[in-house]
XYZ file of C-alpha atoms in Angstrom:
656
model
C -4.476 -41.102 -41.295
C -2.591 -44.207 -42.192
C -1.580 -47.059 -39.785
C 1.797 -49.430 -39.598
C 1.529 -52.883 -39.169
C 1.314 -52.687 -35.715
C 0.823 -49.712 -34.556
C -2.024 -48.968 -31.772
C -5.117 -48.299 -32.852
C -7.790 -47.226 -29.609
C -11.789 -49.243 -29.418
C -14.196 -46.633 -29.625
C -15.044 -46.699 -26.698
C -11.956 -45.871 -26.087
C -11.764 -42.396 -28.828
C -15.183 -41.440 -26.909
C -13.820 -41.926 -23.883
C -10.413 -39.769 -25.106
C -12.793 -36.817 -26.634
C -14.310 -36.049 -22.602
C -11.916 -36.277 -20.735
C -10.429 -33.534 -23.341
C -13.827 -32.264 -23.573
C -13.770 -32.130 -19.066
C -10.234 -31.047 -19.402
C -10.849 -27.841 -21.885
C -11.022 -25.588 -19.159
C -6.981 -24.535 -17.662
C -8.418 -24.661 -14.056
C -9.037 -28.257 -14.897
C -5.874 -28.800 -16.483
C -4.825 -28.174 -13.597
C -6.398 -30.166 -11.171
C -7.567 -32.789 -13.541
C -11.322 -32.475 -12.954
C -10.774 -32.374 -9.090
C -13.886 -29.995 -7.481
C -12.686 -27.643 -4.753
C -12.260 -28.984 -1.801
C -13.957 -26.949 1.063
C -12.273 -29.454 3.804
C -10.591 -27.564 6.172
C -6.463 -29.402 6.729
C -6.578 -31.714 9.664
C -2.866 -30.195 10.325
C -4.585 -26.769 10.238
C -7.765 -27.718 12.257
C -5.206 -29.199 15.527
C -3.777 -25.965 15.046
C -7.069 -24.151 15.779
C -7.533 -25.918 18.892
C -4.548 -24.429 20.669
C -5.852 -20.629 20.640
C -5.174 -18.565 24.001
C -7.619 -16.202 23.007
C -10.869 -15.439 21.412
C -10.319 -15.519 18.564
C -13.486 -13.991 16.566
C -13.612 -10.896 19.509
C -9.249 -10.358 17.582
C -11.000 -10.297 14.153
C -13.788 -7.718 15.702
C -10.944 -4.874 17.069
C -8.841 -5.699 13.850
C -12.262 -4.885 11.091
C -12.952 -2.023 13.861
C -16.011 -2.941 15.941
C -17.662 -5.983 15.660
C -21.072 -4.909 13.058
C -18.514 -3.734 10.966
C -17.595 -7.647 10.625
C -20.442 -9.263 10.189
C -21.135 -5.994 7.196
C -18.521 -7.348 5.629
C -19.342 -11.043 6.339
C -22.516 -9.931 4.138
C -20.873 -9.119 1.800
C -17.936 -10.885 1.017
C -21.157 -14.093 0.705
C -22.731 -12.043 -1.505
C -19.635 -11.965 -3.548
C -18.171 -15.498 -3.243
C -22.069 -17.420 -4.369
C -21.710 -15.598 -7.279
C -20.544 -17.498 -10.066
C -19.738 -14.161 -12.813
C -16.884 -13.053 -9.302
C -15.206 -15.761 -9.606
C -11.363 -15.583 -10.182
C -10.342 -19.839 -10.353
C -9.453 -18.167 -14.729
C -7.256 -15.716 -14.228
C -3.390 -17.421 -14.162
C -4.517 -18.121 -17.628
C -5.730 -15.637 -18.959
C -4.129 -13.734 -21.769
C -3.306 -9.740 -21.157
C -6.573 -8.233 -22.542
C -8.432 -11.193 -20.978
C -7.142 -9.803 -17.791
C -9.058 -6.266 -18.590
C -11.759 -7.483 -20.089
C -12.916 -9.639 -17.468
C -11.982 -6.660 -14.268
C -14.319 -5.037 -16.856
C -17.025 -7.218 -16.504
C -16.420 -7.386 -12.772
C -16.253 -4.129 -12.049
C -20.199 -3.782 -13.466
C -21.901 -6.218 -12.807
C -20.843 -4.579 -9.569
C -21.893 -2.058 -10.604
C -25.722 -3.382 -10.877
C -25.527 -5.955 -7.381
C -24.271 -2.253 -5.731
C -27.110 -0.270 -7.054
C -29.746 -2.980 -6.070
C -28.625 -3.871 -2.614
C -28.387 0.232 -1.833
C -24.267 0.887 -1.551
C -22.932 4.003 -2.205
C -19.911 4.803 -3.480
C -17.855 5.368 -0.779
C -19.401 2.848 0.932
C -17.796 0.143 3.497
C -19.609 -1.997 1.303
C -17.710 -1.200 -1.658
C -14.405 -1.419 -0.236
C -15.386 -4.718 1.460
C -16.222 -5.595 -2.394
C -13.156 -4.335 -4.020
C -10.480 -6.642 -0.935
C -12.851 -9.638 -1.663
C -12.540 -9.300 -4.896
C -8.247 -8.806 -4.340
C -8.690 -4.971 -6.713
C -9.259 -7.285 -10.008
C -11.543 -4.534 -11.173
C -11.066 -2.582 -13.246
C -11.475 1.292 -13.676
C -9.696 1.859 -9.457
C -8.279 4.730 -10.917
C -11.488 6.451 -11.951
C -12.247 6.446 -8.611
C -8.228 8.398 -7.825
C -10.509 10.904 -10.085
C -13.113 11.563 -8.062
C -11.073 11.510 -5.216
C -8.694 13.835 -6.104
C -11.579 15.787 -7.340
C -13.135 16.137 -3.995
C -9.830 16.969 -2.133
C -9.554 20.112 -5.106
C -12.165 21.130 -6.669
C -15.104 23.486 -5.764
C -18.586 22.879 -4.700
C -19.600 24.005 -7.878
C -17.034 21.585 -10.417
C -17.617 18.484 -7.952
C -21.830 19.102 -8.449
C -20.750 18.539 -12.034
C -18.564 16.300 -12.472
C -19.710 13.610 -9.278
C -22.256 12.492 -10.726
C -21.534 11.667 -14.325
C -18.706 9.250 -12.327
C -20.891 7.248 -9.858
C -22.715 6.850 -12.904
C -19.985 5.631 -15.369
C -21.863 8.554 -18.360
C -17.459 9.188 -18.227
C -15.044 7.226 -17.226
C -11.980 9.060 -16.353
C -8.243 9.153 -14.893
C -5.640 10.497 -12.893
C -2.756 11.668 -15.165
C 0.322 13.284 -13.314
C 3.640 11.395 -13.793
C 5.099 11.553 -17.171
C 7.871 9.797 -19.765
C 10.848 12.191 -18.034
C 8.990 12.894 -14.689
C 7.651 11.051 -11.383
C 8.016 11.930 -8.051
C 9.928 15.212 -8.807
C 5.920 17.712 -10.052
C 7.887 20.165 -10.404
C 9.102 18.981 -12.556
C 6.645 18.364 -14.376
C 6.701 19.116 -18.307
C 3.314 19.484 -19.442
C 1.492 23.279 -19.628
C -1.758 24.723 -19.089
C -1.710 28.837 -20.857
C -4.484 30.125 -20.239
C -6.133 32.489 -22.703
C -7.774 34.928 -21.827
C -9.742 36.198 -25.010
C -11.286 32.891 -25.178
C -11.190 32.176 -21.551
C -9.965 28.877 -22.207
C -7.050 26.622 -20.964
C -3.994 25.666 -23.956
C -2.962 21.249 -22.901
C -0.111 21.145 -24.160
C 2.653 18.280 -23.861
C 5.724 20.512 -25.628
C 8.455 17.978 -25.713
C 8.269 13.891 -25.652
C 8.819 12.895 -22.369
C 5.588 15.322 -20.640
C 3.904 13.009 -22.028
C 2.240 11.103 -19.962
C 3.130 7.981 -18.998
C 1.282 4.591 -16.495
C -2.067 6.360 -15.803
C -4.158 3.269 -14.840
C -7.812 3.749 -16.904
C -6.213 5.655 -19.683
C -5.303 2.937 -22.256
C -8.722 1.835 -24.080
C -10.978 2.735 -21.179
C -11.072 6.958 -20.318
C -12.751 9.459 -21.604
C -11.541 12.234 -18.979
C -8.165 13.212 -17.254
C -7.712 14.906 -14.202
C -3.976 15.861 -15.894
C -2.051 17.481 -13.810
C 0.371 20.875 -15.018
C 1.786 23.662 -14.659
C -0.518 27.048 -14.503
C 1.012 29.457 -16.876
C -1.488 32.712 -16.420
C -0.579 36.765 -17.306
C 2.484 35.102 -18.260
C 3.942 33.435 -14.994
C 4.582 30.233 -13.772
C 2.411 28.909 -11.026
C 3.413 26.054 -10.321
C 1.057 21.920 -10.373
C -2.632 22.992 -11.103
C -5.100 19.671 -11.471
C -7.680 20.472 -14.728
C -10.069 17.650 -15.942
C -9.560 17.187 -19.959
C -11.864 15.550 -22.584
C -9.372 13.071 -24.446
C -12.116 10.765 -26.100
C -15.455 11.539 -27.452
C -18.706 9.868 -26.300
C -20.256 8.732 -29.262
C -17.486 6.583 -30.972
C -14.742 6.781 -28.583
C -12.313 7.572 -30.036
C -9.500 10.346 -29.571
C -10.419 14.092 -29.331
C -8.413 16.318 -31.915
C -4.670 17.549 -30.812
C -5.403 13.698 -28.702
C -2.874 10.745 -28.482
C -3.392 7.743 -26.526
C -3.060 4.453 -26.013
C -1.740 1.673 -23.649
C 1.819 1.048 -22.544
C 1.658 -2.322 -23.184
C 2.934 -5.922 -21.102
C 4.451 -5.420 -17.521
C 5.411 -7.365 -14.846
C 1.903 -7.094 -12.730
C -1.870 -5.455 -12.989
C -2.257 -7.448 -16.241
C -6.736 -6.557 -15.404
C -5.319 -2.249 -15.740
C -5.214 -0.819 -18.964
C -1.955 1.779 -18.144
C -1.682 4.074 -20.914
C -0.052 7.023 -22.405
C -1.097 10.474 -23.808
C 0.357 12.980 -25.456
C -2.081 15.755 -26.290
C -1.712 19.020 -28.918
C -2.369 22.605 -27.718
C -6.458 21.151 -26.507
C -8.340 23.538 -24.972
C -10.730 23.084 -22.553
C -12.366 25.893 -19.906
C -11.613 28.129 -17.126
C -13.473 26.573 -15.025
C -11.949 22.728 -15.394
C -8.933 23.990 -13.524
C -10.052 22.039 -10.100
C -10.228 25.513 -8.190
C -10.767 24.721 -4.479
C -7.974 26.148 -3.651
C -6.772 27.726 -6.079
C -8.531 30.339 -9.426
C -7.594 32.272 -11.913
C -9.892 35.211 -12.983
C -10.875 35.900 -16.048
C -9.429 38.651 -16.976
C -6.405 36.508 -15.761
C -5.879 37.459 -11.783
C -4.177 34.268 -10.569
C -5.478 33.704 -6.667
C -4.688 30.935 -4.342
C -5.918 29.877 -0.951
C -2.730 28.493 1.343
C 0.255 27.118 0.708
C 1.255 25.593 -2.888
C 1.966 22.124 -1.423
C -1.808 22.578 -1.422
C -2.255 20.662 -4.718
C 0.387 17.962 -3.433
C -3.541 17.328 -1.287
C -4.595 14.524 -3.474
C -1.421 12.397 -3.597
C -1.497 12.834 0.194
C -4.961 11.488 -0.513
C -3.809 8.562 -2.576
C -1.116 7.660 0.279
C -3.370 6.946 3.139
C -6.126 5.104 1.473
C -2.914 3.075 -0.419
C -1.645 1.428 2.752
C -4.425 0.193 3.781
C -6.467 -1.235 0.594
C -3.504 -2.027 -1.479
C -0.077 -2.835 0.295
C -0.482 -3.998 3.573
C -3.528 -6.731 2.551
C -0.388 -8.204 -0.147
C 1.543 -8.504 3.386
C -1.699 -10.079 5.382
C -1.890 -12.976 2.906
C 1.171 -13.590 1.807
C 1.336 -14.476 5.732
C -1.569 -16.778 5.554
C -0.980 -18.576 2.605
C 3.136 -20.116 3.907
C 1.955 -19.670 6.766
C -1.191 -22.374 6.265
C 1.810 -23.986 4.063
C 4.074 -24.969 7.149
C 1.711 -26.030 9.225
C 0.856 -28.516 6.694
C 3.896 -29.046 5.091
C 5.620 -32.585 6.814
C 9.094 -32.106 6.046
C 12.361 -34.593 7.770
C 12.697 -34.770 11.838
C 13.742 -33.452 13.773
C 15.390 -36.693 15.432
C 16.215 -39.810 14.200
C 13.987 -42.314 12.965
C 11.517 -39.633 14.643
C 8.067 -38.984 12.216
C 8.506 -35.925 9.555
C 7.816 -32.576 11.606
C 5.844 -29.421 9.964
C 8.537 -27.104 9.254
C 7.127 -24.198 11.010
C 8.239 -26.357 13.545
C 11.805 -25.498 12.301
C 12.506 -21.868 14.130
C 14.776 -20.617 11.339
C 10.626 -20.624 9.063
C 9.599 -19.255 12.175
C 12.335 -16.528 12.271
C 11.296 -16.263 8.199
C 7.706 -16.367 8.977
C 6.892 -15.034 12.389
C 8.119 -11.348 11.857
C 6.056 -10.930 8.958
C 2.941 -11.181 11.138
C 4.412 -9.971 13.358
C 5.181 -6.762 11.121
C 1.843 -7.239 9.509
C -0.400 -6.711 12.327
C 2.418 -3.809 13.477
C 1.258 -1.975 9.946
C -2.343 -2.515 10.271
C -2.685 -0.501 13.540
C -0.490 2.498 12.095
C -2.287 2.692 9.133
C -5.765 2.500 10.442
C -3.883 5.501 13.221
C -2.900 7.846 10.858
C -6.597 7.073 8.332
C -7.736 8.286 12.010
C -5.219 11.836 11.832
C -5.675 11.744 8.182
C -9.312 12.482 8.630
C -9.228 14.976 11.121
C -6.652 17.001 9.334
C -8.472 16.814 5.975
C -11.745 18.179 8.269
C -9.379 20.996 8.852
C -8.172 22.360 5.450
C -11.273 20.869 3.721
C -11.907 24.530 5.819
C -7.922 26.480 5.230
C -6.556 25.271 8.368
C -3.183 23.677 7.006
C -1.414 23.818 10.021
C -1.445 19.898 10.224
C -0.580 19.713 6.286
C 3.451 20.104 7.047
C 3.659 16.587 9.334
C -0.229 14.460 7.262
C 2.734 15.202 4.523
C 5.783 13.522 6.325
C 4.166 10.965 7.815
C 1.917 10.002 4.689
C 4.919 10.261 2.625
C 8.053 7.525 4.987
C 5.201 5.442 6.558
C 4.424 4.176 2.217
C 7.788 4.308 2.122
C 8.565 1.850 4.569
C 5.038 -0.370 4.931
C 5.722 -0.506 0.618
C 9.684 -1.497 0.928
C 8.580 -4.228 3.656
C 5.469 -5.367 2.586
C 8.200 -6.087 -0.200
C 10.990 -7.699 1.761
C 8.408 -10.335 3.596
C 5.874 -10.675 0.571
C 9.142 -12.167 -0.897
C 9.951 -13.775 2.135
C 7.679 -15.515 2.766
C 6.695 -17.681 -1.429
C 10.415 -18.149 -0.871
C 9.504 -19.894 2.495
C 7.123 -22.259 0.739
C 9.504 -23.346 -1.033
C 9.415 -25.225 -5.195
C 5.281 -24.139 -4.685
C 5.812 -20.610 -4.042
C 6.982 -19.852 -7.504
C 4.403 -21.743 -9.081
C 1.626 -18.885 -10.401
C -1.548 -21.376 -8.760
C 0.144 -20.664 -4.724
C -0.850 -16.914 -5.351
C 2.267 -15.193 -4.139
C 4.251 -14.962 -7.271
C 0.776 -11.611 -7.822
C 1.067 -10.801 -4.462
C 5.049 -10.141 -4.951
C 5.061 -8.252 -8.237
C 1.898 -6.820 -7.651
C 3.216 -5.072 -3.989
C 6.057 -4.096 -5.735
C 4.767 -1.380 -7.582
C 3.374 0.351 -4.116
C 7.508 1.272 -4.331
C 6.834 3.284 -6.967
C 3.143 4.545 -7.757
C 2.074 7.577 -5.885
C 5.935 8.623 -4.660
C 9.089 6.335 -5.396
C 10.393 5.413 -1.725
C 13.660 6.879 -1.753
C 12.033 10.157 -2.584
C 9.231 10.150 0.295
C 11.375 9.307 3.116
C 13.718 11.947 2.073
C 10.903 14.299 1.678
C 10.501 12.790 5.370
C 13.698 13.907 6.190
C 13.580 16.804 5.386
C 10.612 18.104 7.917
C 12.786 15.893 10.336
C 16.024 18.555 10.194
C 13.318 21.501 9.719
C 12.008 20.472 12.526
C 14.739 19.587 14.389
C 17.090 22.953 13.391
C 13.978 24.408 15.349
C 15.151 23.007 18.757
C 18.254 23.151 18.399
C 19.088 25.954 15.933
C 22.558 25.750 15.195
C 25.105 23.852 16.675
C 24.977 22.899 20.275
C 22.307 25.477 21.069
C 19.396 24.420 22.033
C 15.448 27.227 21.916
C 12.302 26.432 23.691
C 10.305 25.614 21.340
C 6.603 23.376 20.896
C 7.079 20.426 17.682
C 4.272 18.002 16.663
C 3.169 14.787 18.007
C 4.839 12.660 16.162
C 8.776 14.910 16.508
C 8.086 15.498 19.971
C 10.852 12.787 21.501
C 13.695 15.137 19.306
C 13.340 17.426 22.307
C 13.626 15.043 24.949
C 16.795 14.421 27.051
C 19.159 11.666 25.288
C 19.295 8.460 27.614
C 23.234 7.887 26.183
C 23.262 4.135 27.214
C 20.137 1.482 27.111
C 19.415 -0.095 31.745
C 18.998 -3.017 30.475
C 20.697 -6.220 32.269
C 19.250 -9.211 30.562
C 16.389 -10.337 28.939
C 13.406 -9.889 30.425
C 14.657 -6.895 30.091
C 13.831 -6.498 26.712
C 10.277 -6.952 26.871
C 9.653 -4.035 27.955
C 7.294 -1.827 25.822
C 8.971 1.799 27.135
C 12.501 0.135 27.067
C 12.568 0.117 23.346
C 10.753 2.442 22.810
C 13.217 4.756 23.662
C 15.407 2.843 22.231
C 13.675 3.331 18.950
C 13.540 7.237 19.523
C 17.593 6.929 20.889
C 18.481 5.317 17.405
C 15.823 8.528 15.755
C 17.470 11.113 17.257
C 20.743 10.209 16.767
C 20.623 9.992 13.452
C 17.979 13.001 12.352
C 20.660 15.126 14.541
C 24.132 13.613 12.902
C 22.682 13.997 9.239
C 21.254 17.442 10.311
C 25.109 18.575 11.649
C 26.478 16.858 8.440
C 24.321 19.545 6.541
C 25.796 22.239 8.416
C 29.436 21.073 8.275
C 29.005 21.244 4.868
C 27.152 24.322 4.660
C 30.148 25.868 6.660
C 32.607 24.413 4.233
C 30.687 27.013 2.287
C 29.019 24.484 0.237
C 24.808 26.415 -0.409
C 21.678 24.342 1.189
C 21.201 22.480 -2.370
C 24.989 21.126 -2.614
C 24.862 20.725 -0.059
C 21.968 18.858 1.090
C 22.978 15.780 -2.172
C 25.531 15.381 -0.728
C 24.261 14.268 3.005
C 21.639 12.330 1.645
C 22.409 8.748 2.084
C 22.678 9.546 6.269
C 18.756 11.668 5.690
C 18.102 8.681 4.347
C 19.193 6.073 7.435
C 17.309 9.182 9.959
C 14.242 8.844 8.390
C 14.246 5.316 8.207
C 15.061 5.275 11.795
C 12.082 7.771 12.293
C 9.061 5.793 10.421
C 10.786 2.721 12.556
C 9.903 4.384 16.099
C 7.559 5.422 14.089
C 5.472 2.772 14.530
C 6.896 0.512 18.053
C 5.801 3.849 19.370
C 2.243 3.228 17.602
C 1.872 -0.033 18.402
C 2.533 -0.128 21.837
C -0.082 2.815 22.003
C -1.819 0.113 21.150
C -1.866 -1.927 23.624
C -3.272 0.444 25.710
C -5.573 0.946 24.535
C -6.306 -2.716 24.868
C -6.244 -3.028 29.045
C -10.312 -4.960 29.303
C -8.639 -7.697 26.466
C -6.627 -8.643 28.654
C -6.039 -12.170 27.396
C -6.184 -10.569 23.636
C -3.573 -7.757 24.409
C -0.813 -10.806 26.028
C -1.118 -12.607 22.411
C -0.915 -9.366 20.757
C 2.357 -7.377 22.483
C 4.325 -10.572 22.070
C 3.463 -9.823 18.728
C 4.919 -5.641 19.908
C 7.736 -7.054 21.213
C 8.827 -8.947 17.964
C 7.756 -6.712 16.034
C 9.955 -4.504 17.852
C 13.156 -6.785 18.539
C 13.231 -8.094 15.289
C 13.818 -4.170 13.885
C 16.120 -3.722 16.726
C 18.450 -7.499 15.911
C 18.227 -5.469 11.804
C 19.759 -3.025 12.256
C 21.906 -3.813 15.200
C 24.464 -1.251 14.339
C 22.804 1.658 14.597
C 21.506 0.475 18.262
C 25.410 -0.187 18.892
C 26.863 2.365 16.878
C 27.200 5.175 19.614
C 27.246 2.220 22.315
C 23.254 2.825 23.777
C 23.502 -0.542 23.973
C 27.063 -2.837 24.363
C 27.574 -5.990 22.209
C 26.817 -8.476 25.638
C 22.976 -6.580 24.971
C 22.326 -7.369 21.471
C 22.706 -10.964 22.665
C 20.448 -10.377 24.908
C 18.229 -9.258 22.838
C 18.489 -12.138 20.928
C 17.886 -13.625 23.483
C 14.595 -12.723 23.603
C 13.707 -12.692 20.355
C 14.273 -15.833 19.741
C 11.851 -17.134 22.974
C 9.560 -15.131 21.298
C 9.434 -17.163 18.157
C 8.809 -20.320 20.428
C 6.532 -19.491 22.490
C 3.744 -17.102 19.530
C 4.882 -21.081 17.582
C 3.432 -22.933 21.046
C 0.254 -20.364 22.154
C -0.334 -18.834 20.047
C -2.744 -18.585 15.837
C -2.990 -14.757 14.937
C -3.046 -15.817 11.421
C -5.614 -17.126 12.459
C -7.458 -14.196 12.354
C -6.459 -12.567 8.959
C -7.436 -15.378 7.331
C -10.923 -15.137 8.381
C -10.415 -11.322 8.247
C -9.139 -11.749 4.959
C -10.828 -14.186 3.147
C -10.622 -14.424 -0.658
């Protein structure tokens, strides 16, 4: 290259130095960090905050983990993962979608190698902690959904055949339910599985374009088999949705099998490491034994046999909803709270008084108002999901023994709680992002990725509005069982979650001052009142429409906004009641009980203020009482800010 007179020409030493800098800056992480090493030192502002704890942090961590032994095991797993450079996530934000997928596959199989070496079995706590430590940035998560569905819906013989193949990754499987034309409305799924008695095979077919399976993870590039949810047709009759294991790619060269069209759906808002795909089936034949048959089967001659109700085929969705709460959804808000609150004690901005020093932004009431209710919500949801998991395990054992009595309540609870948790975790995570100002807009803060990831949870495993309405059907049914037609009351026992519908209404809240609203029984009763009233109103509106000539379906559709409000209020009541019951079990931990009681109070009062119209509507609360709720709430913000550091427990528990 020719240089013009007067051009600056770098010396050889300068040229050499420039090349060295360029080489050093080759890594995208170094380009951002200017080559600085990653600091392991604790910021002095955070260190100072940790000196003012009023409780034993380690003990609270043990409680959150479910015991000291679980804490020790979790930390051991985290140490193994963090010390292995193969699991580094530092380059993630600089990778393309293809690179993210390939890195996730490598991490998955590297983890499998470590698991085999360490003796970690499939479904073990160690693998759960590994997944959490890696923020779920692993391939083949839907492969595990297939395995759980197999164990829920498959016979013992089917489990014995397919589970070892999954565990050893001799096959890679996916769960194919959602279609281009239908998602949460499972009865509308168009994929068909028609039984051919002459060959004892099912013919699985996508009859329309909208029957194309769309969105299953691990399907786009990876899966060799799919658990296809399809409408069963045998002996000329439709028997509803059932699950079928369908081979889709060759185990020799991974090419699509005859009759199979499969591929990746392309760029998405998030989950860039997952190969979400599409699947069309053109009269693909599979053996009769490939229909999962724990609760239903087709005999060689085409006779259809079932155990329990058809709704049992939805069990795999219930399993996933419960698992996702603690494994995928709640951790997004936990991490967002840790990031935003830590940022808020490091970031100094403006002064509280003229000529005073700049203060931590967490000292501003508005910042406390943004973040501390999210922290309280995280604790409320952790305990809520943990207790739902216990109820699920007891119900699931009964279901596998063909006792389906708890299934309706389990379905209603899992649907409503999944909808509420994902809705509020999305709102809270975005609020945490905005509370960090411009830095929250940078992907390197971690917050945008948390927001985009939790956004998906409002849709997958059931769109939230539809789930709320499924809960509402259960609530209306329970209400009408107790109260029958308008005005009448009959004696009947309801499930535990709706037993409050049988108690007399309390017309007015007895609170007289702000301190009264710090009594757990008072605000739990307040939420019970609002939930019961809204359920009553929705049921009465439904009956009134039917008495005016509308049929059930039309009347239901014309009252769904009321049903939605009722279901949300019911879920708030369940979450508040669950938090207070959790506190009752901590009477031997007075310091921890006290700090969690303040978070419980904050969660309950914030929810009342957010939905104050529902409490004012029938005069249960007066305007003066709402003012008292606000006074108690604002006092709690200051008290929690000055005396508690419960976010430290989330940091230590959720170390990334």
